[in-house]
Structure formats: structure tokens, C-alpha cells
């Protein structure tokens, strides 16, 4: 009464997708390896609707992989592999659903790009790091300038603070073992020299 019999494995099956060469949306040639996990959920459809269901799933996966890669740029493929894998999973599952097959997961194992593109990406990453370092240094200098401005305002409100800061600096220099010689001059001399310079500029301007 039984004409023929077909046995199917209803457990989750892992299938390796052969390395596929594709062109990204920004015209970069790449090679991608992927893995597909699928499971037969309707044995009747898997037998009646398609011949050799396992081979059919393996054959449809590379085609979908190349099509999805062509819809994304290289940066998207490198940075959003999980998102692209989800798109591939839904696309393959839509094709295999009439066969009674549920595609549970798709993951990209490796992405190979040309050596010239690897060098370009390395240079881009180095440039970004240098830019970030310069921005951090500029922010630090800006913060330091702001602190100096606030310190100058405090000293202007109390000129005696300048003398205290000068004495503190001398103490710090003297604490180090060096042969530096410091010559102390009253701040009035500095003020007088500045006044003379201002007078001289005014005379030259009038002349």
C-alpha cells in the first residue's frame, strides 16, 4: 500500500553558503561567507512542493546573498552585519515558506575586501583618530584658557594675589634641584615700565 517513502529530519539544520563574490552599491568587490540555519516545519509541503528540499534551500541562499549585498554600501556591510543578516533571513524565508521550511537564522562568517580598499580604510580610520585627538586637544586648551581668564579676573580684583602667586612659583622652582638664578623686581617697576612705554607710544603717535 506504500508506493514510496521519504524520511525528513525535522531538527534545525546548519548549511554553509559557499563564498560569494559580489559588488556593493558603491561598486566595491567583496567576498562573503555565510551560514544558514533552517528547519522543516511542514514535511508534506517539503516533499510535494519541491524536490530535494535541503539542496533547494542551499541553492537559493547564494542568490539572495548576492542580491542583498548589491543593495548596501561597503560601510553598511561592515558596520551593520546583523541588520543585513536579518534582511537576508527574511528574504530567504519568504522564498522557502511555500516549501514548508522555516529559516531561523542567517549570519555572515567573514567579509573579504581588496587589499587596496583595506589600506584606504586604514588611512580613513587613522585620519579620524587624528581628527578626534586634535579636537580633544583644542577642547583642553579652551578649558585651560577659560580657567586662566577666571584666575586673571580674581587677581585683578585683589592685586595682592599676584604677589602670593609669584611667591608660590618661586617656592616651586626652588624646590627643584637646579642652578636657576631668580632676580626679584618689585611689581611697581613693571607698572612704571609699562607706563613709560605707553607714554612713548603716545608721543610717537602725535609726532
PDB file of C-alpha atoms in Angstrom:
ATOM      1  CA  UNK A   1       0.000   0.000   0.000  1.00  0.00           C
ATOM      2  CA  UNK A   2       3.051   2.249   0.312  1.00  0.00           C
ATOM      3  CA  UNK A   3       4.407   3.266  -3.084  1.00  0.00           C
ATOM      4  CA  UNK A   4       7.426   5.210  -1.808  1.00  0.00           C
ATOM      5  CA  UNK A   5       8.731   6.596   1.476  1.00  0.00           C
ATOM      6  CA  UNK A   6      10.709   9.757   2.242  1.00  0.00           C
ATOM      7  CA  UNK A   7      12.364  10.460   5.559  1.00  0.00           C
ATOM      8  CA  UNK A   8      12.921  14.073   6.642  1.00  0.00           C
ATOM      9  CA  UNK A   9      14.933  15.464   9.532  1.00  0.00           C
ATOM     10  CA  UNK A  10      12.742  17.897  11.460  1.00  0.00           C
ATOM     11  CA  UNK A  11      15.604  19.211  13.550  1.00  0.00           C
ATOM     12  CA  UNK A  12      17.381  22.532  12.845  1.00  0.00           C
ATOM     13  CA  UNK A  13      19.863  22.056  10.020  1.00  0.00           C
ATOM     14  CA  UNK A  14      23.020  24.135   9.503  1.00  0.00           C
ATOM     15  CA  UNK A  15      24.018  24.841   5.914  1.00  0.00           C
ATOM     16  CA  UNK A  16      27.191  26.622   4.820  1.00  0.00           C
ATOM     17  CA  UNK A  17      26.793  29.027   1.926  1.00  0.00           C
ATOM     18  CA  UNK A  18      29.728  28.947  -0.473  1.00  0.00           C
ATOM     19  CA  UNK A  19      31.841  32.068  -0.603  1.00  0.00           C
ATOM     20  CA  UNK A  20      30.092  34.536  -2.859  1.00  0.00           C
ATOM     21  CA  UNK A  21      31.664  37.358  -4.832  1.00  0.00           C
ATOM     22  CA  UNK A  22      29.521  40.437  -5.143  1.00  0.00           C
ATOM     23  CA  UNK A  23      29.589  44.143  -5.894  1.00  0.00           C
ATOM     24  CA  UNK A  24      28.339  46.555  -3.259  1.00  0.00           C
ATOM     25  CA  UNK A  25      26.134  49.516  -4.033  1.00  0.00           C
ATOM     26  CA  UNK A  26      29.233  51.754  -4.069  1.00  0.00           C
ATOM     27  CA  UNK A  27      30.957  49.418  -6.585  1.00  0.00           C
ATOM     28  CA  UNK A  28      33.382  47.660  -4.226  1.00  0.00           C
ATOM     29  CA  UNK A  29      34.073  43.957  -4.969  1.00  0.00           C
ATOM     30  CA  UNK A  30      33.778  41.779  -1.854  1.00  0.00           C
ATOM     31  CA  UNK A  31      33.702  38.094  -0.913  1.00  0.00           C
ATOM     32  CA  UNK A  32      31.307  36.889   1.787  1.00  0.00           C
ATOM     33  CA  UNK A  33      30.855  33.586   3.600  1.00  0.00           C
ATOM     34  CA  UNK A  34      27.538  32.894   5.322  1.00  0.00           C
ATOM     35  CA  UNK A  35      25.738  30.233   7.344  1.00  0.00           C
ATOM     36  CA  UNK A  36      22.010  29.441   7.238  1.00  0.00           C
ATOM     37  CA  UNK A  37      20.022  27.671   9.968  1.00  0.00           C
ATOM     38  CA  UNK A  38      16.687  26.274   8.814  1.00  0.00           C
ATOM     39  CA  UNK A  39      14.093  23.736   9.915  1.00  0.00           C
ATOM     40  CA  UNK A  40      11.348  21.806   8.111  1.00  0.00           C
ATOM     41  CA  UNK A  41       8.043  22.761   9.720  1.00  0.00           C
ATOM     42  CA  UNK A  42       5.681  21.120   7.192  1.00  0.00           C
ATOM     43  CA  UNK A  43       7.009  17.765   5.921  1.00  0.00           C
ATOM     44  CA  UNK A  44       4.166  17.359   3.422  1.00  0.00           C
ATOM     45  CA  UNK A  45       4.991  20.601   1.629  1.00  0.00           C
ATOM     46  CA  UNK A  46       8.718  19.835   1.811  1.00  0.00           C
ATOM     47  CA  UNK A  47       8.106  16.617  -0.116  1.00  0.00           C
ATOM     48  CA  UNK A  48       5.373  17.663  -2.558  1.00  0.00           C
ATOM     49  CA  UNK A  49       6.262  21.265  -3.431  1.00  0.00           C
ATOM     50  CA  UNK A  50       9.989  20.913  -4.045  1.00  0.00           C
ATOM     51  CA  UNK A  51      12.448  18.206  -4.975  1.00  0.00           C
ATOM     52  CA  UNK A  52      15.405  17.777  -2.586  1.00  0.00           C
ATOM     53  CA  UNK A  53      14.371  20.485  -0.170  1.00  0.00           C
ATOM     54  CA  UNK A  54      17.787  20.751   1.511  1.00  0.00           C
ATOM     55  CA  UNK A  55      19.514  21.349  -1.823  1.00  0.00           C
ATOM     56  CA  UNK A  56      16.844  23.922  -2.742  1.00  0.00           C
ATOM     57  CA  UNK A  57      17.499  25.924   0.427  1.00  0.00           C
ATOM     58  CA  UNK A  58      21.260  25.814  -0.158  1.00  0.00           C
ATOM     59  CA  UNK A  59      20.804  26.970  -3.779  1.00  0.00           C
ATOM     60  CA  UNK A  60      18.502  29.881  -3.011  1.00  0.00           C
ATOM     61  CA  UNK A  61      20.803  31.252  -0.268  1.00  0.00           C
ATOM     62  CA  UNK A  62      23.733  32.381  -2.522  1.00  0.00           C
ATOM     63  CA  UNK A  63      21.366  34.150  -4.899  1.00  0.00           C
ATOM     64  CA  UNK A  64      19.747  36.032  -2.048  1.00  0.00           C
ATOM     65  CA  UNK A  65      23.135  36.816  -0.529  1.00  0.00           C
ATOM     66  CA  UNK A  66      24.445  38.425  -3.742  1.00  0.00           C
ATOM     67  CA  UNK A  67      21.224  40.392  -4.220  1.00  0.00           C
ATOM     68  CA  UNK A  68      21.291  41.781  -0.675  1.00  0.00           C
ATOM     69  CA  UNK A  69      24.970  42.722  -0.897  1.00  0.00           C
ATOM     70  CA  UNK A  70      24.283  44.748  -4.032  1.00  0.00           C
ATOM     71  CA  UNK A  71      21.722  46.831  -2.151  1.00  0.00           C
ATOM     72  CA  UNK A  72      24.145  48.055   0.534  1.00  0.00           C
ATOM     73  CA  UNK A  73      27.367  50.032   0.638  1.00  0.00           C
ATOM     74  CA  UNK A  74      30.624  48.634   1.976  1.00  0.00           C
ATOM     75  CA  UNK A  75      30.355  50.668   5.186  1.00  0.00           C
ATOM     76  CA  UNK A  76      26.868  49.306   5.816  1.00  0.00           C
ATOM     77  CA  UNK A  77      28.025  45.724   5.270  1.00  0.00           C
ATOM     78  CA  UNK A  78      30.977  46.116   7.626  1.00  0.00           C
ATOM     79  CA  UNK A  79      29.176  48.042  10.356  1.00  0.00           C
ATOM     80  CA  UNK A  80      25.663  46.582  10.242  1.00  0.00           C
ATOM     81  CA  UNK A  81      26.178  42.886   9.550  1.00  0.00           C
ATOM     82  CA  UNK A  82      23.434  41.874  11.994  1.00  0.00           C
ATOM     83  CA  UNK A  83      20.898  44.110  10.251  1.00  0.00           C
ATOM     84  CA  UNK A  84      21.857  42.809   6.808  1.00  0.00           C
ATOM     85  CA  UNK A  85      21.732  39.223   8.104  1.00  0.00           C
ATOM     86  CA  UNK A  86      18.167  39.849   9.289  1.00  0.00           C
ATOM     87  CA  UNK A  87      17.236  41.123   5.824  1.00  0.00           C
ATOM     88  CA  UNK A  88      18.753  38.013   4.261  1.00  0.00           C
ATOM     89  CA  UNK A  89      16.906  35.760   6.718  1.00  0.00           C
ATOM     90  CA  UNK A  90      13.540  37.313   5.908  1.00  0.00           C
ATOM     91  CA  UNK A  91      14.213  37.193   2.161  1.00  0.00           C
ATOM     92  CA  UNK A  92      15.257  33.524   2.152  1.00  0.00           C
ATOM     93  CA  UNK A  93      12.409  32.609   4.494  1.00  0.00           C
ATOM     94  CA  UNK A  94       9.886  34.245   2.155  1.00  0.00           C
ATOM     95  CA  UNK A  95      11.166  32.016  -0.663  1.00  0.00           C
ATOM     96  CA  UNK A  96      11.236  28.778   1.352  1.00  0.00           C
ATOM     97  CA  UNK A  97       7.950  29.262   3.201  1.00  0.00           C
ATOM     98  CA  UNK A  98       5.878  27.600   0.416  1.00  0.00           C
ATOM     99  CA  UNK A  99       8.180  24.585   0.769  1.00  0.00           C
ATOM    100  CA  UNK A 100       7.333  24.143   4.451  1.00  0.00           C
ATOM    101  CA  UNK A 101      10.768  25.389   5.543  1.00  0.00           C
ATOM    102  CA  UNK A 102      11.411  27.997   8.242  1.00  0.00           C
ATOM    103  CA  UNK A 103      14.721  29.867   8.013  1.00  0.00           C
ATOM    104  CA  UNK A 104      15.596  30.629  11.625  1.00  0.00           C
ATOM    105  CA  UNK A 105      18.884  32.483  11.334  1.00  0.00           C
ATOM    106  CA  UNK A 106      21.438  33.756   8.826  1.00  0.00           C
ATOM    107  CA  UNK A 107      24.893  35.013   9.753  1.00  0.00           C
ATOM    108  CA  UNK A 108      27.862  36.235   7.734  1.00  0.00           C
ATOM    109  CA  UNK A 109      31.050  34.456   8.816  1.00  0.00           C
ATOM    110  CA  UNK A 110      33.570  36.644   7.023  1.00  0.00           C
ATOM    111  CA  UNK A 111      33.775  39.592   4.671  1.00  0.00           C
ATOM    112  CA  UNK A 112      36.853  39.939   2.436  1.00  0.00           C
ATOM    113  CA  UNK A 113      37.686  43.179   0.669  1.00  0.00           C
ATOM    114  CA  UNK A 114      40.540  44.024  -1.761  1.00  0.00           C
ATOM    115  CA  UNK A 115      43.919  44.909  -0.169  1.00  0.00           C
ATOM    116  CA  UNK A 116      43.813  48.395  -1.706  1.00  0.00           C
ATOM    117  CA  UNK A 117      40.474  49.031  -0.033  1.00  0.00           C
ATOM    118  CA  UNK A 118      41.861  47.741   3.273  1.00  0.00           C
ATOM    119  CA  UNK A 119      44.658  50.308   3.073  1.00  0.00           C
ATOM    120  CA  UNK A 120      42.143  53.049   2.256  1.00  0.00           C
ATOM    121  CA  UNK A 121      40.008  52.081   5.255  1.00  0.00           C
ATOM    122  CA  UNK A 122      43.077  52.046   7.495  1.00  0.00           C
ATOM    123  CA  UNK A 123      44.047  55.545   6.328  1.00  0.00           C
ATOM    124  CA  UNK A 124      40.492  56.763   6.891  1.00  0.00           C
ATOM    125  CA  UNK A 125      40.460  55.322  10.412  1.00  0.00           C
ATOM    126  CA  UNK A 126      43.842  56.930  11.164  1.00  0.00           C
ATOM    127  CA  UNK A 127      42.601  60.296   9.896  1.00  0.00           C
ATOM    128  CA  UNK A 128      39.501  60.044  12.081  1.00  0.00           C
ATOM    129  CA  UNK A 129      41.611  59.227  15.152  1.00  0.00           C
ATOM    130  CA  UNK A 130      43.915  62.176  14.422  1.00  0.00           C
ATOM    131  CA  UNK A 131      40.906  64.466  13.998  1.00  0.00           C
ATOM    132  CA  UNK A 132      39.453  63.265  17.294  1.00  0.00           C
ATOM    133  CA  UNK A 133      42.812  63.788  19.047  1.00  0.00           C
ATOM    134  CA  UNK A 134      43.073  67.346  17.726  1.00  0.00           C
ATOM    135  CA  UNK A 135      39.529  68.142  18.814  1.00  0.00           C
ATOM    136  CA  UNK A 136      40.228  66.834  22.314  1.00  0.00           C
ATOM    137  CA  UNK A 137      43.445  68.874  22.494  1.00  0.00           C
ATOM    138  CA  UNK A 138      41.626  72.011  21.294  1.00  0.00           C
ATOM    139  CA  UNK A 139      38.905  71.498  23.900  1.00  0.00           C
ATOM    140  CA  UNK A 140      41.563  71.102  26.593  1.00  0.00           C
ATOM    141  CA  UNK A 141      43.291  74.330  25.504  1.00  0.00           C
ATOM    142  CA  UNK A 142      39.936  76.115  25.510  1.00  0.00           C
ATOM    143  CA  UNK A 143      39.204  74.917  29.035  1.00  0.00           C
ATOM    144  CA  UNK A 144      42.687  75.959  30.169  1.00  0.00           C
ATOM    145  CA  UNK A 145      42.255  79.421  28.619  1.00  0.00           C
ATOM    146  CA  UNK A 146      38.912  79.806  30.393  1.00  0.00           C
ATOM    147  CA  UNK A 147      40.475  78.849  33.713  1.00  0.00           C
ATOM    148  CA  UNK A 148      43.317  81.342  33.140  1.00  0.00           C
ATOM    149  CA  UNK A 149      40.799  84.063  32.328  1.00  0.00           C
ATOM    150  CA  UNK A 150      38.917  83.406  35.546  1.00  0.00           C
ATOM    151  CA  UNK A 151      42.187  83.390  37.506  1.00  0.00           C
ATOM    152  CA  UNK A 152      43.188  86.711  35.942  1.00  0.00           C
ATOM    153  CA  UNK A 153      39.842  88.240  36.942  1.00  0.00           C
ATOM    154  CA  UNK A 154      40.324  87.094  40.522  1.00  0.00           C
ATOM    155  CA  UNK A 155      43.854  88.519  40.636  1.00  0.00           C
ATOM    156  CA  UNK A 156      42.667  91.847  39.182  1.00  0.00           C
ATOM    157  CA  UNK A 157      40.134  92.119  41.984  1.00  0.00           C
ATOM    158  CA  UNK A 158      42.895  91.573  44.551  1.00  0.00           C
ATOM    159  CA  UNK A 159      46.375  92.578  43.263  1.00  0.00           C
ATOM    160  CA  UNK A 160      47.968  91.074  46.377  1.00  0.00           C
ATOM    161  CA  UNK A 161      47.054  87.686  44.989  1.00  0.00           C
ATOM    162  CA  UNK A 162      49.563  88.223  42.169  1.00  0.00           C
ATOM    163  CA  UNK A 163      52.358  88.629  44.699  1.00  0.00           C
ATOM    164  CA  UNK A 164      51.258  85.477  46.513  1.00  0.00           C
ATOM    165  CA  UNK A 165      51.199  83.562  43.234  1.00  0.00           C
ATOM    166  CA  UNK A 166      54.669  84.856  42.413  1.00  0.00           C
ATOM    167  CA  UNK A 167      55.998  83.748  45.787  1.00  0.00           C
ATOM    168  CA  UNK A 168      54.409  80.335  45.306  1.00  0.00           C
ATOM    169  CA  UNK A 169      56.070  79.993  41.899  1.00  0.00           C
ATOM    170  CA  UNK A 170      59.454  80.862  43.399  1.00  0.00           C
ATOM    171  CA  UNK A 171      58.936  78.249  46.089  1.00  0.00           C
ATOM    172  CA  UNK A 172      58.106  75.627  43.464  1.00  0.00           C
ATOM    173  CA  UNK A 173      61.184  76.491  41.409  1.00  0.00           C
ATOM    174  CA  UNK A 174      63.391  76.484  44.483  1.00  0.00           C
ATOM    175  CA  UNK A 175      62.165  73.049  45.495  1.00  0.00           C
ATOM    176  CA  UNK A 176      63.711  71.559  42.352  1.00  0.00           C
ATOM    177  CA  UNK A 177      67.403  70.786  42.177  1.00  0.00           C
ATOM    178  CA  UNK A 178      68.615  73.209  39.547  1.00  0.00           C
ATOM    179  CA  UNK A 179      71.059  76.075  39.059  1.00  0.00           C
ATOM    180  CA  UNK A 180      68.468  78.644  38.037  1.00  0.00           C
ATOM    181  CA  UNK A 181      69.009  82.149  39.368  1.00  0.00           C
ATOM    182  CA  UNK A 182      65.971  84.321  40.048  1.00  0.00           C
ATOM    183  CA  UNK A 183      66.147  88.126  40.225  1.00  0.00           C
ATOM    184  CA  UNK A 184      63.200  89.649  42.089  1.00  0.00           C
ATOM    185  CA  UNK A 185      61.864  93.009  40.978  1.00  0.00           C
ATOM    186  CA  UNK A 186      59.039  94.906  42.630  1.00  0.00           C
ATOM    187  CA  UNK A 187      55.830  94.913  40.646  1.00  0.00           C
ATOM    188  CA  UNK A 188      55.905  98.722  40.734  1.00  0.00           C
ATOM    189  CA  UNK A 189      58.906  98.642  38.364  1.00  0.00           C
ATOM    190  CA  UNK A 190      56.887  96.636  35.899  1.00  0.00           C
ATOM    191  CA  UNK A 191      53.986  99.088  36.170  1.00  0.00           C
ATOM    192  CA  UNK A 192      56.350 102.020  35.732  1.00  0.00           C
ATOM    193  CA  UNK A 193      57.961 100.448  32.654  1.00  0.00           C
ATOM    194  CA  UNK A 194      54.547  99.842  31.164  1.00  0.00           C
ATOM    195  CA  UNK A 195      53.581 103.467  31.822  1.00  0.00           C
ATOM    196  CA  UNK A 196      56.744 104.740  30.150  1.00  0.00           C
ATOM    197  CA  UNK A 197      56.089 102.539  27.146  1.00  0.00           C
ATOM    198  CA  UNK A 198      52.533 103.882  26.855  1.00  0.00           C
ATOM    199  CA  UNK A 199      53.795 107.469  27.034  1.00  0.00           C
ATOM    200  CA  UNK A 200      56.409 106.773  24.367  1.00  0.00           C
ATOM    201  CA  UNK A 201      53.757 105.303  22.064  1.00  0.00           C
ATOM    202  CA  UNK A 202      51.563 108.363  22.561  1.00  0.00           C
ATOM    203  CA  UNK A 203      54.454 110.717  21.739  1.00  0.00           C
ATOM    204  CA  UNK A 204      55.319 108.756  18.597  1.00  0.00           C
ATOM    205  CA  UNK A 205      51.671 108.790  17.530  1.00  0.00           C
ATOM    206  CA  UNK A 206      51.436 112.556  17.935  1.00  0.00           C
ATOM    207  CA  UNK A 207      54.731 113.144  16.123  1.00  0.00           C
TER     208      UNK A 207
END
